[in-house]
Tab-separated table of C-alpha atoms in Angstrom:
chain	number	residue	atom	x	y	z
Z	1	MET	CA	126.785	127.612	75.240
Z	2	VAL	CA	127.453	131.336	75.112
Z	3	ALA	CA	128.039	133.166	71.829
Z	4	LEU	CA	131.197	135.252	71.832
Z	5	ASP	CA	129.835	137.612	69.187
Z	6	VAL	CA	132.471	140.303	69.624
Z	7	SER	CA	135.284	141.494	67.369
Z	8	ALA	CA	138.037	141.736	69.980
Z	9	VAL	CA	139.779	138.587	71.210
Z	10	ASP	CA	140.564	140.146	74.588
Z	11	ALA	CA	136.888	140.978	75.137
Z	12	ALA	CA	135.878	137.428	74.256
Z	13	LEU	CA	138.367	135.859	76.641
Z	14	GLN	CA	137.481	138.317	79.404
Z	15	LEU	CA	133.836	137.281	79.107
Z	16	ALA	CA	134.751	133.597	79.221
Z	17	ASP	CA	136.936	134.204	82.277
Z	18	ALA	CA	134.187	136.216	83.975
Z	19	LEU	CA	131.614	133.461	83.445
Z	20	GLY	CA	133.959	130.926	85.004
Z	21	ASP	CA	132.409	127.538	85.705
Z	22	SER	CA	128.904	128.744	84.861
Z	23	CYS	CA	129.699	128.106	81.185
Z	24	ARG	CA	132.263	125.769	79.678
Z	25	TYR	CA	131.088	125.861	76.042
Z	26	TYR	CA	131.479	128.841	73.709
Z	27	LYS	CA	130.427	129.737	70.207
Z	28	VAL	CA	133.033	131.388	68.002
Z	29	GLY	CA	131.338	132.921	64.981
Z	30	SER	CA	132.448	134.664	61.812
Z	31	GLU	CA	133.168	138.036	63.424
Z	32	LEU	CA	135.466	136.744	66.160
Z	33	PHE	CA	137.127	134.111	63.979
Z	34	THR	CA	137.852	136.700	61.288
Z	35	THR	CA	139.570	138.823	63.944
Z	36	GLY	CA	141.284	136.190	66.048
Z	37	GLY	CA	141.551	133.159	63.783
Z	38	PRO	CA	142.682	129.809	65.157
Z	39	ALA	CA	144.429	131.559	68.057
Z	40	VAL	CA	141.131	132.377	69.769
Z	41	VAL	CA	140.052	128.740	69.506
Z	42	ARG	CA	143.355	127.621	71.013
Z	43	ALA	CA	143.047	130.156	73.839
Z	44	LEU	CA	139.589	128.871	74.767
Z	45	ARG	CA	140.736	125.253	74.559
Z	46	GLU	CA	143.711	126.045	76.816
Z	47	ARG	CA	141.216	127.323	79.387
Z	48	GLY	CA	139.451	123.958	79.280
Z	49	HIS	CA	136.447	125.118	77.241
Z	50	GLU	CA	134.705	123.379	74.380
Z	51	VAL	CA	134.304	125.388	71.184
Z	52	PHE	CA	131.448	125.545	68.697
Z	53	LEU	CA	132.893	127.049	65.511
Z	54	ASP	CA	129.921	128.618	63.762
Z	55	LEU	CA	131.222	129.422	60.281
Z	56	LYS	CA	128.256	128.075	58.294
Z	57	LEU	CA	130.452	126.728	55.519
Z	58	HIS	CA	128.910	126.565	52.049
Z	59	ASP	CA	131.279	125.766	49.208
Z	60	ILE	CA	132.305	122.949	46.901
Z	61	PRO	CA	132.719	119.637	48.755
Z	62	ASN	CA	136.518	119.501	48.531
Z	63	THR	CA	136.895	122.974	50.028
Z	64	VAL	CA	134.450	122.213	52.830
Z	65	ARG	CA	136.202	118.902	53.545
Z	66	SER	CA	139.534	120.703	53.954
Z	67	ALA	CA	138.065	123.424	56.152
Z	68	ALA	CA	136.335	120.878	58.404
Z	69	ARG	CA	139.559	118.906	58.678
Z	70	ALA	CA	141.450	122.033	59.763
Z	71	ALA	CA	138.785	122.940	62.321
Z	72	ALA	CA	138.793	119.471	63.837
Z	73	ARG	CA	142.576	119.536	64.143
Z	74	LEU	CA	142.151	122.617	66.339
Z	75	GLY	CA	140.025	120.605	68.760
Z	76	VAL	CA	136.713	122.205	67.800
Z	77	SER	CA	133.753	120.198	69.137
Z	78	LEU	CA	131.095	121.431	66.699
Z	79	LEU	CA	131.232	123.040	63.263
Z	80	THR	CA	128.373	124.362	61.119
Z	81	VAL	CA	127.762	124.034	57.389
Z	82	HIS	CA	124.718	125.132	55.406
Z	83	ALA	CA	122.301	122.277	54.688
Z	84	VAL	CA	121.467	123.836	51.322
Z	85	GLY	CA	125.002	122.920	50.267
Z	86	GLY	CA	123.593	119.453	49.689
Z	87	GLU	CA	124.217	115.912	50.833
Z	88	THR	CA	127.582	115.526	49.101
Z	89	MET	CA	128.946	118.702	50.677
Z	90	ILE	CA	127.703	117.788	54.153
Z	91	ARG	CA	129.182	114.310	53.870
Z	92	ALA	CA	132.498	115.846	52.806
Z	93	ALA	CA	132.423	117.981	55.959
Z	94	VAL	CA	131.784	114.896	58.099
Z	95	GLU	CA	134.687	113.074	56.439
Z	96	GLY	CA	136.992	116.050	56.876
Z	97	ALA	CA	136.056	116.469	60.520
Z	98	ASP	CA	136.677	112.790	61.225
Z	99	SER	CA	140.090	112.971	59.574
Z	100	GLY	CA	141.082	116.166	61.372
Z	101	ALA	CA	140.079	114.876	64.790
Z	102	ALA	CA	142.132	111.721	64.261
Z	103	GLU	CA	145.142	113.718	63.097
Z	104	GLY	CA	144.890	116.162	65.978
Z	105	GLY	CA	144.330	113.487	68.597
Z	106	SER	CA	141.181	115.270	69.752
Z	107	ASP	CA	137.625	114.205	70.404
Z	108	ALA	CA	135.165	113.996	67.536
Z	109	CYS	CA	134.078	117.187	65.814
Z	110	GLY	CA	130.361	117.044	65.103
Z	111	ILE	CA	129.008	118.609	61.932
Z	112	LEU	CA	125.795	120.601	62.327
Z	113	ALA	CA	123.793	121.498	59.224
Z	114	VAL	CA	122.041	124.871	59.359
Z	115	THR	CA	118.479	124.520	58.082
Z	116	VAL	CA	116.704	127.917	58.086
Z	117	LEU	CA	118.295	130.908	59.789
Z	118	THR	CA	116.349	132.108	62.821
Z	119	SER	CA	116.393	135.640	61.399
Z	120	LEU	CA	114.076	134.510	58.582
Z	121	ASP	CA	110.323	134.229	58.842
Z	122	ARG	CA	108.043	132.500	56.334
Z	123	ALA	CA	107.634	135.519	54.056
Z	124	ALA	CA	111.364	136.268	53.963
Z	125	LEU	CA	112.247	132.651	53.193
Z	126	ALA	CA	109.640	132.457	50.431
Z	127	GLY	CA	111.110	135.593	48.880
Z	128	VAL	CA	114.675	134.301	49.019
Z	129	TRP	CA	113.717	130.957	47.495
Z	130	GLY	CA	111.314	132.422	44.941
Z	131	ARG	CA	108.212	130.686	46.266
Z	132	ASP	CA	105.346	133.122	46.528
Z	133	GLY	CA	102.865	130.789	48.171
Z	134	GLY	CA	102.474	127.427	49.789
Z	135	LEU	CA	105.759	127.475	51.688
Z	136	ALA	CA	105.573	125.811	55.094
Z	137	LEU	CA	108.606	126.819	57.114
Z	138	ASP	CA	108.568	123.760	59.379
Z	139	ALA	CA	108.359	121.483	56.332
Z	140	GLU	CA	111.440	123.165	54.859
Z	141	VAL	CA	113.344	122.599	58.106
Z	142	LEU	CA	112.376	118.914	58.121
Z	143	ARG	CA	113.326	118.540	54.465
Z	144	LEU	CA	116.789	119.974	55.074
Z	145	ALA	CA	117.145	117.933	58.258
Z	146	SER	CA	116.522	114.815	56.183
Z	147	VAL	CA	119.375	115.802	53.859
Z	148	ALA	CA	121.642	116.256	56.886
Z	149	ALA	CA	120.667	112.883	58.337
Z	150	SER	CA	121.341	111.128	55.032
Z	151	ALA	CA	124.797	112.731	54.920
Z	152	GLY	CA	125.695	111.495	58.415
Z	153	ALA	CA	125.690	114.872	60.145
Z	154	HIS	CA	125.812	114.951	63.931
Z	155	GLY	CA	122.929	117.374	64.115
Z	156	ILE	CA	121.133	120.378	62.702
Z	157	VAL	CA	120.514	124.000	63.610
Z	158	CYS	CA	116.897	125.142	63.737
Z	159	SER	CA	114.742	127.524	65.722
Z	160	GLY	CA	112.834	126.591	68.839
Z	161	ALA	CA	109.642	126.647	66.784
Z	162	GLU	CA	110.738	123.583	64.816
Z	163	VAL	CA	112.914	121.695	67.309
Z	164	GLY	CA	110.034	119.574	68.595
Z	165	LEU	CA	109.232	118.355	65.098
Z	166	VAL	CA	112.883	117.598	64.420
Z	167	ASP	CA	113.245	115.717	67.701
Z	168	ARG	CA	110.218	113.555	66.976
Z	169	GLU	CA	111.290	112.812	63.405
Z	170	PHE	CA	115.021	112.311	63.923
Z	171	ARG	CA	115.481	111.410	67.577
Z	172	GLY	CA	118.661	109.411	67.977
Z	173	ARG	CA	119.860	110.444	64.511
Z	174	LEU	CA	120.250	114.221	64.744
Z	175	ALA	CA	121.152	116.431	67.694
Z	176	PRO	CA	119.237	119.737	67.432
Z	177	LEU	CA	120.961	123.017	68.260
Z	178	VAL	CA	118.740	126.024	68.905
Z	179	PRO	CA	120.038	129.608	68.655
Z	180	GLY	CA	117.952	132.717	69.259
Z	181	ILE	CA	117.436	131.888	72.937
Z	182	ARG	CA	115.799	134.673	74.917
Z	183	PHE	CA	114.215	135.035	78.333
Z	184	ALA	CA	110.438	135.453	78.342
Z	185	GLU	CA	110.637	139.229	78.695
Z	186	GLY	CA	113.674	139.650	76.446
Z	187	ALA	CA	113.765	141.523	73.143
Z	188	ALA	CA	113.921	139.460	69.948
Z	189	HIS	CA	116.409	141.902	68.331
Z	190	ASP	CA	117.120	140.671	64.764
Z	191	GLN	CA	115.720	137.190	65.366
Z	192	ALA	CA	112.315	136.298	63.933
Z	193	ARG	CA	111.839	132.973	65.772
Z	194	VAL	CA	112.981	132.970	69.404
Z	195	VAL	CA	112.331	130.703	72.386
Z	196	THR	CA	113.160	130.538	76.099
Z	197	PRO	CA	115.791	128.147	77.508
Z	198	ARG	CA	113.070	126.162	79.282
Z	199	ALA	CA	110.915	125.802	76.165
Z	200	ALA	CA	113.834	124.817	73.912
Z	201	ALA	CA	115.043	122.115	76.299
Z	202	ALA	CA	111.529	120.778	76.849
Z	203	ALA	CA	111.014	120.519	73.079
Z	204	GLY	CA	114.119	118.376	72.610
Z	205	ALA	CA	117.045	120.720	71.963
Z	206	ARG	CA	120.438	119.131	72.629
Z	207	TYR	CA	122.364	122.404	72.474
Z	208	LEU	CA	121.291	125.971	73.274
Z	209	VAL	CA	123.166	129.063	72.098
Z	210	LEU	CA	122.792	132.106	74.316
Z	211	GLY	CA	123.868	135.446	72.941
Z	212	ARG	CA	122.581	138.818	74.056
Z	213	ALA	CA	120.374	137.273	76.737
Z	214	VAL	CA	123.647	136.739	78.608
Z	215	THR	CA	126.258	138.966	77.004
Z	216	ALA	CA	124.120	142.135	76.935
Z	217	SER	CA	122.851	141.709	80.475
Z	218	GLY	CA	124.225	143.794	83.299
Z	219	ASN	CA	125.341	140.635	85.082
Z	220	PRO	CA	126.276	137.747	82.758
Z	221	VAL	CA	126.963	135.368	85.656
Z	222	ALA	CA	123.499	135.999	87.106
Z	223	ALA	CA	121.964	135.552	83.646
Z	224	MET	CA	123.690	132.191	83.280
Z	225	ALA	CA	122.444	131.167	86.722
Z	226	ARG	CA	118.916	131.918	85.543
Z	227	VAL	CA	119.471	129.823	82.419
Z	228	TRP	CA	120.609	126.884	84.534
Z	229	GLU	CA	117.596	127.262	86.808
Z	230	GLU	CA	115.269	127.019	83.798
Z	231	LEU	CA	117.116	124.006	82.431
Z	232	GLU	CA	117.102	122.277	85.809
Z	233	GLU	CA	113.316	122.447	85.805
Z	234	VAL	CA	113.297	120.447	82.573
Z	235	THR	CA	116.322	118.146	82.835
Z	236	GLY	CA	116.550	117.723	86.607
Z	237	SER	CA	120.328	118.208	86.478
Z	238	ALA	CA	121.944	120.612	88.927
Z	239	PRO	CA	123.586	123.707	87.488
Z	240	PRO	CA	127.326	124.216	87.897
Z	241	VAL	CA	128.670	126.544	90.549
Z	242	ALA	CA	129.724	129.863	89.092
Z	243	GLY	CA	133.236	130.925	89.927
């Protein structure tokens, strides 16, 4: 899926239209949703696209339940919450999403629990959580993934560095989504833990989020074609025809 990390709705829809059949799944994050609100989700759905609403909700369970219900009524396919919100909060999101999808007559809205942001490395995470030593980043991801699994989440968000561990531990229980996807020669920008499309898929990622690797390229359609070529090497499935 491609991240529509822009502030203008017109720019987001123009990018989706330009990518055509090479991408049918888009991430709407905080910036675009703050600008365009539910209307941008509806516009993408009217074009036949699936939407990953990446709001990383973290609030009291009742509030998160209501927000997840509203998102699912819009026809959103995936919605993020922060795993550190706890099992009760994540379960409330799952319940809200199930209710909203039923009310809206849409397909299920899967709840993804964000474990550790890909912008954080071990030292930064230890500082945030007040743990000067002994912190193992992969262990923290697995711990939070366990909370998500217990709450009935559809999947989790983690970096490509941990996705293999998550896949081995929770295969069949959690679908891993990996952001911070870059080509081998690409810049990491503000991401501390990045991985290529090929490596993420080979390690067990179910979903890949592509941002600047596609959107900042001179030719987004060609960049998506390269992504599909890498994925075909791993999955054996043919890429779509761009149009």
